[in-house]
Short mmCIF file of C-alpha atoms and ligand atoms in Angstrom, two decimals:
data_model
loop_
_atom_site.label_atom_id
_atom_site.label_comp_id
_atom_site.label_asym_id
_atom_site.label_seq_id
_atom_site.Cartn_x
_atom_site.Cartn_y
_atom_site.Cartn_z
CA MET A 1 -36.23 308.91 111.63
CA ALA A 2 -35.90 305.32 110.45
CA LEU A 3 -37.95 302.77 112.41
CA MET A 4 -36.16 299.44 112.05
CA GLN A 5 -37.86 296.17 112.81
CA SER A 6 -35.17 294.45 114.86
CA LYS A 7 -34.08 291.15 113.27
CA SER A 8 -33.56 289.82 116.78
CA LYS A 9 -36.58 289.70 118.99
CA ILE A 10 -34.72 290.65 122.15
CA LEU A 11 -32.58 293.77 122.41
CA ILE A 12 -30.01 294.16 125.19
CA ALA A 13 -28.58 297.59 125.98
CA GLY A 14 -24.99 297.22 127.22
CA GLY A 15 -22.29 294.63 126.60
CA GLY A 16 -20.79 294.34 130.09
CA ILE A 17 -21.03 291.28 132.34
CA ALA A 18 -24.83 291.52 132.67
CA GLY A 19 -25.46 292.10 128.95
CA LEU A 20 -23.25 289.25 127.71
CA ALA A 21 -24.43 286.83 130.40
CA THR A 22 -28.08 287.61 129.67
CA ALA A 23 -27.46 287.14 125.95
CA LEU A 24 -26.06 283.67 126.72
CA THR A 25 -29.24 282.59 128.47
CA LEU A 26 -31.64 283.67 125.69
CA HIS A 27 -32.20 283.25 121.94
CA SER A 28 -32.74 285.78 119.15
CA ILE A 29 -30.66 288.46 120.80
CA THR A 30 -28.81 291.58 119.75
CA VAL A 31 -26.54 293.33 122.26
CA LEU A 32 -25.91 297.03 121.62
CA GLU A 33 -22.72 298.28 123.28
CA GLN A 34 -21.85 301.97 123.24
CA ALA A 35 -18.08 301.34 123.27
CA ASN A 36 -16.27 300.32 120.08
CA SER A 37 -15.08 297.02 121.57
CA LEU A 38 -15.43 294.95 124.74
CA ARG A 39 -14.30 297.06 127.69
CA LEU A 40 -11.35 294.94 128.74
CA THR A 41 -9.80 297.35 131.21
CA GLY A 42 -9.92 296.89 134.98
CA ALA A 43 -8.67 294.18 137.27
CA CYS A 44 -10.63 291.41 138.97
CA LEU A 45 -13.91 290.32 140.48
CA THR A 46 -14.16 287.97 143.42
CA ILE A 47 -16.45 285.21 142.25
CA TRP A 48 -17.97 283.07 145.00
CA ASP A 49 -19.95 279.80 144.90
CA ASN A 50 -23.19 281.49 143.79
CA GLY A 51 -21.42 283.16 140.85
CA TRP A 52 -19.81 279.84 139.79
CA ARG A 53 -23.20 278.14 139.83
CA ALA A 54 -24.54 280.81 137.47
CA LEU A 55 -21.45 280.55 135.22
CA ASP A 56 -21.89 276.76 135.12
CA ALA A 57 -25.54 277.20 134.12
CA MET A 58 -24.28 279.29 131.18
CA GLY A 59 -21.61 276.72 130.30
CA VAL A 60 -18.55 278.95 130.85
CA GLY A 61 -17.58 277.99 134.43
CA ASP A 62 -14.91 275.45 133.52
CA THR A 63 -13.18 277.73 131.00
CA LEU A 64 -12.73 280.32 133.74
CA ARG A 65 -11.77 277.76 136.39
CA ARG A 66 -8.84 276.66 134.22
CA GLU A 67 -7.52 280.23 134.17
CA HIS A 68 -7.93 281.14 137.85
CA THR A 69 -6.60 279.70 141.09
CA GLN A 70 -9.04 278.45 143.70
CA LEU A 71 -8.27 280.22 146.97
CA GLN A 72 -8.09 278.27 150.23
CA ARG A 73 -8.50 280.94 152.88
CA ILE A 74 -8.94 284.58 153.78
CA ASP A 75 -6.65 286.08 156.38
CA THR A 76 -7.84 289.32 157.92
CA LEU A 77 -5.32 291.54 159.70
CA SER A 78 -6.48 294.33 161.98
CA THR A 79 -3.85 297.06 162.16
CA THR A 80 -5.46 298.30 165.39
CA SER A 81 -4.80 295.09 167.31
CA GLY A 82 -2.10 293.55 165.12
CA LEU A 83 -4.14 290.30 165.23
CA THR A 84 -4.93 288.10 162.23
CA LYS A 85 -8.03 285.97 161.83
CA CYS A 86 -8.32 283.18 159.29
CA ILE A 87 -11.41 281.99 157.42
CA ASP A 88 -10.98 278.55 155.90
CA LEU A 89 -12.60 278.27 152.48
CA GLN A 90 -12.55 274.47 152.21
CA HIS A 91 -16.34 274.38 151.73
CA HIS A 92 -16.35 277.30 149.30
CA GLU A 93 -15.27 278.04 145.79
CA MET A 94 -13.70 281.49 145.57
CA ARG A 95 -11.46 282.78 142.79
CA LEU A 96 -10.25 286.22 141.77
CA VAL A 97 -11.43 286.34 138.18
CA GLN A 98 -9.90 288.79 135.74
CA ARG A 99 -12.63 291.02 134.38
CA LYS A 100 -11.31 290.80 130.84
CA LYS A 101 -11.17 287.00 130.93
CA LEU A 102 -14.76 286.86 132.16
CA LEU A 103 -15.97 289.18 129.39
CA VAL A 104 -14.02 287.30 126.71
CA ALA A 105 -15.35 283.91 127.91
CA LEU A 106 -18.93 285.18 127.81
CA ALA A 107 -18.48 286.88 124.42
CA GLN A 108 -16.83 283.83 122.85
CA ALA A 109 -19.71 281.61 123.90
CA LEU A 110 -22.18 283.81 121.98
CA PRO A 111 -23.09 283.33 118.31
CA SER A 112 -21.02 285.65 116.10
CA ASN A 113 -22.49 289.09 115.37
CA THR A 114 -24.59 289.06 118.55
CA ILE A 115 -22.77 292.16 119.84
CA ARG A 116 -23.03 295.39 117.85
CA PHE A 117 -20.43 297.91 118.99
CA GLY A 118 -20.50 301.70 118.87
CA LEU A 119 -24.28 301.89 119.32
CA LYS A 120 -25.63 303.84 122.24
CA ILE A 121 -29.24 303.79 123.40
CA SER A 122 -30.36 307.32 124.17
CA ALA A 123 -34.11 307.01 124.82
CA ILE A 124 -37.09 304.68 125.11
CA HIS A 125 -40.74 305.44 124.32
CA GLN A 126 -43.74 303.36 125.15
CA ARG A 127 -46.56 303.07 122.61
CA GLN A 128 -50.22 302.82 123.45
CA ASP A 129 -50.13 299.02 123.12
CA ARG A 130 -47.44 299.05 125.91
CA SER A 131 -44.68 297.87 123.55
CA SER A 132 -41.58 300.09 123.55
CA ILE A 133 -39.29 301.65 120.96
CA VAL A 134 -35.60 302.26 121.53
CA THR A 135 -33.91 305.32 120.04
CA LEU A 136 -30.19 305.20 119.40
CA GLU A 137 -27.88 308.19 119.59
CA ASP A 138 -27.73 308.38 115.76
CA GLY A 139 -31.55 308.70 115.63
CA THR A 140 -32.26 305.13 114.52
CA GLN A 141 -35.33 303.66 116.18
CA ILE A 142 -35.72 299.96 116.87
CA SER A 143 -38.81 298.10 117.89
CA PRO A 144 -37.92 294.69 119.41
CA LYS A 145 -40.26 292.40 121.31
CA VAL A 146 -38.27 292.66 124.56
CA ILE A 147 -35.83 295.34 125.79
CA ILE A 148 -33.36 294.49 128.55
CA GLY A 149 -31.31 297.28 130.11
CA CYS A 150 -27.86 295.98 131.06
CA ASP A 151 -26.40 299.46 130.79
CA GLY A 152 -24.76 299.71 134.17
CA VAL A 153 -24.90 302.07 137.10
CA ASN A 154 -25.95 305.15 135.08
CA SER A 155 -28.54 303.16 133.09
CA THR A 156 -30.72 305.02 130.59
CA VAL A 157 -33.22 302.14 130.78
CA ALA A 158 -33.42 302.25 134.60
CA LYS A 159 -33.96 306.01 134.44
CA TRP A 160 -36.82 305.48 131.98
CA LEU A 161 -38.33 302.87 134.30
CA GLY A 162 -38.37 305.48 137.06
CA PHE A 163 -35.30 304.66 139.14
CA GLY A 164 -33.49 307.63 140.64
CA PRO A 165 -29.80 308.34 140.04
CA PRO A 166 -27.27 306.30 142.03
CA ASN A 167 -25.81 307.74 145.22
CA LEU A 168 -22.14 308.25 145.99
CA ALA A 169 -21.00 306.19 148.98
CA GLY A 170 -18.19 308.65 149.77
CA ARG A 171 -15.45 306.02 149.35
CA SER A 172 -13.21 305.19 146.40
CA VAL A 173 -11.37 302.03 145.43
CA PHE A 174 -7.93 301.68 143.84
CA GLN A 175 -7.48 298.37 142.03
CA GLY A 176 -4.84 296.71 139.91
CA LEU A 177 -3.12 293.51 138.85
CA GLY A 178 0.52 292.93 139.74
CA ASN A 179 2.25 290.88 137.07
CA PHE A 180 5.04 288.38 137.92
CA PRO A 181 6.11 286.93 134.53
CA GLN A 182 8.34 284.31 136.20
CA GLY A 183 5.62 283.30 138.67
CA HIS A 184 4.86 284.69 142.13
CA HIS A 185 5.40 283.11 145.56
CA PHE A 186 1.99 283.90 147.06
CA GLN A 187 -0.11 281.16 148.65
CA PRO A 188 -3.66 280.57 147.40
CA LYS A 189 -5.27 282.97 149.88
CA THR A 190 -6.17 286.61 150.22
CA LEU A 191 -4.89 288.91 152.91
CA GLU A 192 -7.37 291.61 153.96
CA ILE A 193 -6.01 294.51 155.96
CA TRP A 194 -8.34 296.62 158.08
CA GLY A 195 -6.57 299.88 158.74
CA ASN A 196 -7.55 303.27 160.04
CA GLY A 197 -9.93 304.55 157.34
CA ILE A 198 -8.38 302.21 154.76
CA THR A 199 -9.27 298.66 153.78
CA ALA A 200 -6.96 296.73 151.50
CA ALA A 201 -6.54 293.21 150.16
CA PHE A 202 -4.47 291.20 147.75
CA GLY A 203 -4.30 287.63 146.50
CA PRO A 204 -3.36 285.60 143.42
CA CYS A 205 -5.66 285.18 140.39
CA ASN A 206 -3.41 282.65 138.68
CA GLU A 207 0.28 281.75 138.56
CA THR A 208 1.49 285.10 137.28
CA ASP A 209 -1.06 287.75 138.30
CA VAL A 210 -1.89 289.07 141.75
CA PHE A 211 -4.96 291.23 142.35
CA TRP A 212 -4.95 294.05 144.87
CA TYR A 213 -7.35 296.76 146.01
CA LEU A 214 -7.34 299.60 148.49
CA SER A 215 -10.38 301.59 149.55
CA ARG A 216 -10.42 304.91 151.35
CA LYS A 217 -12.55 308.04 151.69
CA SER A 218 -13.17 309.79 148.34
CA LEU A 219 -11.18 312.99 147.72
CA SER A 220 -12.06 315.89 145.45
CA SER A 221 -8.90 315.21 143.41
CA ASP A 222 -9.94 311.61 142.59
CA ALA A 223 -11.65 312.42 139.27
CA GLU A 224 -8.55 314.27 138.08
CA ILE A 225 -6.08 311.49 138.88
CA SER A 226 -8.26 308.55 137.85
CA TYR A 227 -7.04 308.72 134.23
CA ASN A 228 -3.34 308.76 135.07
CA SER A 229 -2.04 305.25 135.75
CA THR A 230 1.35 306.50 137.01
CA ILE A 231 -0.25 308.73 139.63
CA LEU A 232 -2.76 306.01 140.58
CA GLN A 233 0.03 303.54 141.13
CA GLU A 234 2.05 306.01 143.18
CA LYS A 235 -0.91 306.98 145.41
CA ALA A 236 -1.83 303.32 145.97
CA ARG A 237 1.76 302.46 146.80
CA HIS A 238 1.89 305.23 149.44
CA LEU A 239 -1.33 303.93 151.01
CA ALA A 240 0.10 300.39 151.14
CA GLU A 241 3.31 301.77 152.69
CA ASP A 242 1.20 303.52 155.34
CA LEU A 243 -0.41 300.14 156.09
CA GLY A 244 3.10 298.73 156.52
CA ASN A 245 2.69 295.79 154.13
CA LYS A 246 5.81 295.32 151.99
CA GLU A 247 4.36 292.45 149.94
CA MET A 248 1.42 294.57 148.91
CA VAL A 249 3.76 297.44 148.01
CA GLU A 250 5.67 295.05 145.72
CA VAL A 251 2.46 293.81 144.07
CA ILE A 252 1.33 297.39 143.43
CA LYS A 253 4.71 298.29 141.93
CA ARG A 254 4.27 295.47 139.40
CA SER A 255 0.80 296.57 138.29
CA THR A 256 0.13 296.62 134.57
CA PRO A 257 -1.03 300.14 133.54
CA ASN A 258 -4.35 299.10 131.97
CA SER A 259 -5.36 297.13 135.07
CA LEU A 260 -5.17 300.23 137.30
CA SER A 261 -8.34 302.07 138.21
CA LEU A 262 -9.78 304.39 140.82
CA THR A 263 -13.56 304.11 141.14
CA SER A 264 -15.86 306.07 143.34
CA MET A 265 -18.38 303.63 144.86
CA LYS A 266 -22.02 304.06 144.00
CA TYR A 267 -25.20 302.43 145.17
CA ARG A 268 -28.92 302.95 144.86
CA TYR A 269 -31.61 302.70 147.50
CA LEU A 270 -33.57 299.63 146.54
CA TRP A 271 -37.01 300.82 147.71
CA PRO A 272 -38.23 301.80 144.22
CA PHE A 273 -37.23 298.35 143.04
CA ILE A 274 -39.31 296.82 145.81
CA ALA A 275 -42.19 299.01 144.67
CA GLY A 276 -42.03 297.25 141.32
CA LYS A 277 -40.27 299.72 139.05
CA ALA A 278 -37.91 297.17 137.53
CA GLN A 279 -40.35 296.25 134.76
CA LYS A 280 -42.69 298.21 132.51
CA GLY A 281 -44.42 296.54 129.56
CA ASN A 282 -41.75 294.68 127.60
CA VAL A 283 -38.80 296.40 129.34
CA THR A 284 -36.69 295.32 132.33
CA VAL A 285 -33.18 295.71 133.77
CA VAL A 286 -30.37 293.35 134.82
CA GLY A 287 -27.16 293.81 136.83
CA ASP A 288 -25.97 297.22 137.99
CA ALA A 289 -28.76 298.87 136.00
CA MET A 290 -31.15 297.29 138.50
CA HIS A 291 -29.17 297.15 141.74
CA PRO A 292 -25.87 299.07 141.85
CA MET A 293 -24.21 298.38 145.18
CA THR A 294 -20.95 299.05 146.97
CA PRO A 295 -18.39 296.27 146.38
CA GLU A 296 -17.36 295.22 149.91
CA LEU A 297 -19.26 291.93 149.71
CA GLY A 298 -17.84 291.21 146.23
CA GLN A 299 -21.27 290.28 144.90
CA GLY A 300 -22.43 292.88 142.32
CA GLY A 301 -21.13 290.94 139.32
CA ALA A 302 -22.32 287.58 140.65
CA LEU A 303 -25.77 289.04 141.21
CA ALA A 304 -25.79 290.14 137.57
CA LEU A 305 -24.99 286.52 136.59
CA GLU A 306 -27.79 285.20 138.83
CA ASP A 307 -30.21 287.78 137.31
CA SER A 308 -29.27 286.60 133.82
CA VAL A 309 -29.96 282.94 134.53
CA THR A 310 -33.27 283.76 136.23
CA LEU A 311 -34.40 285.98 133.35
CA GLY A 312 -33.38 283.25 130.87
CA LYS A 313 -35.57 280.77 132.72
CA CYS A 314 -38.54 283.14 132.92
CA LEU A 315 -38.43 283.88 129.19
CA ALA A 316 -37.59 280.32 128.12
CA GLU A 317 -41.01 279.19 126.99
CA VAL A 318 -42.60 282.54 126.26
CA ASP A 319 -44.14 283.13 122.85
CA LEU A 320 -42.41 286.38 121.91
CA GLU A 321 -45.31 287.26 119.60
CA LYS A 322 -47.57 287.54 122.66
CA PRO A 323 -46.98 290.78 124.64
CA ALA A 324 -49.05 289.60 127.60
CA GLU A 325 -46.84 286.51 128.00
CA ILE A 326 -43.70 288.65 127.81
CA GLU A 327 -45.01 291.06 130.43
CA ALA A 328 -45.96 288.22 132.77
CA ALA A 329 -42.50 286.61 132.37
CA LEU A 330 -40.69 289.89 133.14
CA LYS A 331 -42.88 290.45 136.19
CA LYS A 332 -42.03 286.94 137.39
CA TYR A 333 -38.31 287.68 136.90
CA VAL A 334 -38.51 290.86 139.01
CA GLU A 335 -40.50 289.05 141.67
CA HIS A 336 -37.78 286.36 141.90
CA ARG A 337 -34.89 288.81 142.09
CA LYS A 338 -36.10 291.59 144.34
CA GLY A 339 -35.59 289.85 147.71
CA ARG A 340 -32.11 288.66 146.80
CA ALA A 341 -30.99 292.04 145.44
CA PHE A 342 -32.39 293.82 148.50
CA GLU A 343 -30.67 291.46 150.94
CA ILE A 344 -27.27 291.67 149.26
CA GLY A 345 -27.56 295.43 148.71
CA VAL A 346 -28.22 296.04 152.41
CA GLN A 347 -25.41 293.69 153.50
CA SER A 348 -22.99 295.41 151.12
CA SER A 349 -23.86 298.84 152.48
CA VAL A 350 -23.47 297.73 156.10
CA SER A 351 -20.18 296.01 155.28
CA GLY A 352 -19.03 299.17 153.55
CA ILE A 353 -19.76 301.38 156.55
CA LEU A 354 -18.02 298.95 158.90
CA GLN A 355 -15.04 298.19 156.67
CA SER A 356 -14.32 301.84 155.96
CA GLY A 357 -13.41 302.16 159.64
CA SER A 358 -13.25 305.93 159.42
CA TRP A 359 -15.68 306.96 162.20
CA TRP A 360 -15.16 305.84 165.77
CA LEU A 361 -18.40 303.87 166.16
CA PRO A 362 -18.21 301.70 163.00
CA LYS A 363 -14.50 301.28 163.68
CA LEU A 364 -15.22 300.09 167.21
CA ILE A 365 -17.89 297.63 165.96
CA ARG A 366 -15.57 296.42 163.20
CA ASP A 367 -12.52 295.89 165.40
CA LYS A 368 -14.17 294.69 168.62
CA VAL A 369 -17.25 292.82 167.39
CA VAL A 370 -17.02 291.85 163.70
CA PHE A 371 -13.33 290.90 163.79
CA ASN A 372 -13.89 288.43 166.65
CA ARG A 373 -16.85 286.86 164.85
CA LEU A 374 -15.24 286.43 161.46
CA SER A 375 -16.14 282.90 160.35
CA PRO A 376 -17.37 280.95 157.32
CA LYS A 377 -20.94 281.61 158.61
CA MET A 378 -20.54 285.14 157.24
CA LEU A 379 -20.43 283.61 153.76
CA HIS A 380 -23.99 282.34 154.05
CA HIS A 381 -25.09 284.57 151.14
CA THR A 382 -22.79 282.65 148.76
CA GLY A 383 -24.96 279.52 149.20
CA TYR A 384 -27.60 280.89 146.82
CA ASP A 385 -28.25 278.63 143.84
CA CYS A 386 -29.98 280.10 140.81
CA GLY A 387 -30.21 276.53 139.44
CA PRO A 388 -29.72 275.23 135.92
CA LEU A 389 -31.24 276.96 132.92
CA GLN A 390 -34.57 275.20 133.11
CA ILE A 391 -37.95 276.81 132.93
CA LEU A 392 -38.94 278.56 136.14
CA SER A 393 -42.38 277.50 137.33
C1 FAD B 1 -14.40 298.74 142.69
C2 FAD B 1 -15.38 297.65 142.38
C3 FAD B 1 -15.10 296.34 142.76
C4 FAD B 1 -16.00 295.31 142.48
N1 FAD B 1 -15.71 294.04 142.91
C5 FAD B 1 -16.59 293.04 142.64
C6 FAD B 1 -16.30 291.70 143.03
O1 FAD B 1 -15.26 291.43 143.62
N2 FAD B 1 -17.21 290.72 142.75
C7 FAD B 1 -18.39 290.99 142.09
O2 FAD B 1 -19.17 290.07 141.84
N3 FAD B 1 -18.68 292.26 141.72
C8 FAD B 1 -17.83 293.28 141.98
N4 FAD B 1 -18.10 294.55 141.59
C9 FAD B 1 -19.39 294.82 140.91
C10 FAD B 1 -19.31 294.50 139.44
O3 FAD B 1 -18.18 295.09 138.85
C11 FAD B 1 -20.56 295.02 138.75
O4 FAD B 1 -21.69 294.60 139.47
C12 FAD B 1 -20.65 294.49 137.33
O5 FAD B 1 -19.55 294.93 136.57
C13 FAD B 1 -21.94 295.00 136.71
O6 FAD B 1 -21.96 294.61 135.36
P1 FAD B 1 -23.02 295.29 134.40
O7 FAD B 1 -22.87 294.60 133.10
O8 FAD B 1 -24.35 295.36 135.06
O9 FAD B 1 -22.54 296.81 134.27
P2 FAD B 1 -21.24 297.38 133.55
O10 FAD B 1 -20.08 296.51 133.78
O11 FAD B 1 -21.13 298.81 133.96
O12 FAD B 1 -21.59 297.30 132.00
C14 FAD B 1 -22.52 298.19 131.41
C15 FAD B 1 -22.21 298.23 129.93
O13 FAD B 1 -23.24 298.98 129.28
C16 FAD B 1 -22.65 299.89 128.37
N5 FAD B 1 -23.61 301.00 128.25
C17 FAD B 1 -23.90 301.94 129.18
N6 FAD B 1 -24.85 302.77 128.74
C18 FAD B 1 -25.17 302.34 127.49
C19 FAD B 1 -26.10 302.80 126.51
N7 FAD B 1 -26.89 303.86 126.75
N8 FAD B 1 -26.18 302.14 125.31
C20 FAD B 1 -25.37 301.06 125.07
N9 FAD B 1 -24.47 300.60 125.97
C21 FAD B 1 -24.38 301.23 127.16
C22 FAD B 1 -21.32 300.27 128.99
O14 FAD B 1 -20.40 300.74 128.03
C23 FAD B 1 -20.90 298.94 129.61
O15 FAD B 1 -20.15 298.15 128.72
C24 FAD B 1 -17.22 295.59 141.83
C25 FAD B 1 -17.50 296.91 141.44
C26 FAD B 1 -16.59 297.92 141.71
C27 FAD B 1 -16.93 299.33 141.30
#
C-alpha cells in the first residue's frame, strides 16, 4: 500500500455543505468527495439569520442573497381547526436556498483543485504518536496533519470516533421545486399546513422556483419508490390533494424531476457527543457527521455552517507542525459546539414529534397549545451568531 504524504495539511472527507464550508474557512486543504461531481440534486434548505451570519463570515452570503427571495412571513394553517396563524419575519432573514446554488457558491469560492472527486475514505488508523492515517477505497493511504470528517449522516469518520449509527425517526419527507418559467404569483411567504399525520409547506425561492415539502410516516415501500421521480411526484400530489390545497398541488405538478426526493429522516442521540467523542487526536467531525438531526427546525445545514466557522477560528493560528496544538484546537472546537448542537438537536426532535401529528397526544399539544403560541419568540434559536472568522480565544 502506498503511503502518500498529503500535499495539503488538512484533509476533509466529504464535499457536501459541511465539507465545502469548512474548506472555505481554512488553508492548505484537500476535500475528498466520493461522488464524481458535486451532488447537485435535491431541492432547498431554509436558511435563517444564524446561517446567513455564517455564510457572510465565509464571504458567500451576498452571492446567495441575490439569487433567493427574502421571505416576509410564515402562515401556518391547521386543518383540524381551519385557522391560520401568521408569524411576521420583519426582524428575521429567512430564504429558501436551493441546495445546488449553495454548493456551487461554496465550491466557486474555493481555490481550484481543492476538491478531488471519486475518492472515498474507507478507514482511519491511529498511530502510536496519536496522528492518524486515512485509507481510501483504492488502498491509497494518506497522512495529513488534520482529518475532518464531513461525510454526512453515515460518516465513516464518526464511526471511527465511536459514534453509534443514526436512528430512523419513522417519518419521511417528499421535497421538490416547482418551476414557473414565466414567473409565479406567490407572495414572499411560506404556507405551512398541519394536517392529520402530514405536515406540508411551500414558498418561493426566487422569481421562478417554488419549494415544497410534505412529511408523513415512513412506509416500507419508500425505499423502492424513492428513485422514481414520476411516482414520487404522483404520491406527493395525492397527499397535497388530501390536504385540500390546490396551489400546492399545482406547485408539485410543476416539479423538475431532479429536484424530487423522498428521504427517511435520521437523527443521532447526542449523548456520546457530550461525552467528548467528537475528537480524537488530530481527527474531528463537522455537520451531519457530528449531529444528524430531523429537519423540522430547518437548522441542520446552518449548524454545519456554524461548525465550519468555529473550526476555522479554532485552527486559525495553530502551528500545524505541532500535534499538541492541533489537538487542543480541535478540543476547543468541540467544546464550543456541543451545547449548541445538543440544544438544536433536542428542539428538532420535539418539533418533529409534535409536527408529525400522528398520535393523539402530540396532535392535541400541537393543535391546542403550540398553534396558539406560534410567535417570533419561537425563532429564538436563529439569533445565534458564530461571529466573523477571527481567532477564537
Ligand atoms: C428532508 C431534509 C430537509 C432538510 N431541510 C433543511 C433546512 O431547511 N435547513 C437546514 O439548514 N438544513 C436542512 N436539512 C439538513 C441539511 O440538509 C444537512 O444538515 C446538510 O446537508 C448536512 O451537510 P453535510 O455536508 O454535513 O452532509 P451531506 O450533505 O450528507 O454531505 C456529505 C458528503 O460526504 C460525501 N461522503 C460520504 N461518505 C464519504 C466518504 N467515506 N468519503 C468521501 N466522501 C464521502 C457524500 O457523498 C456527501 O457529498 C434537511 C435535511 C433533510 C434530510
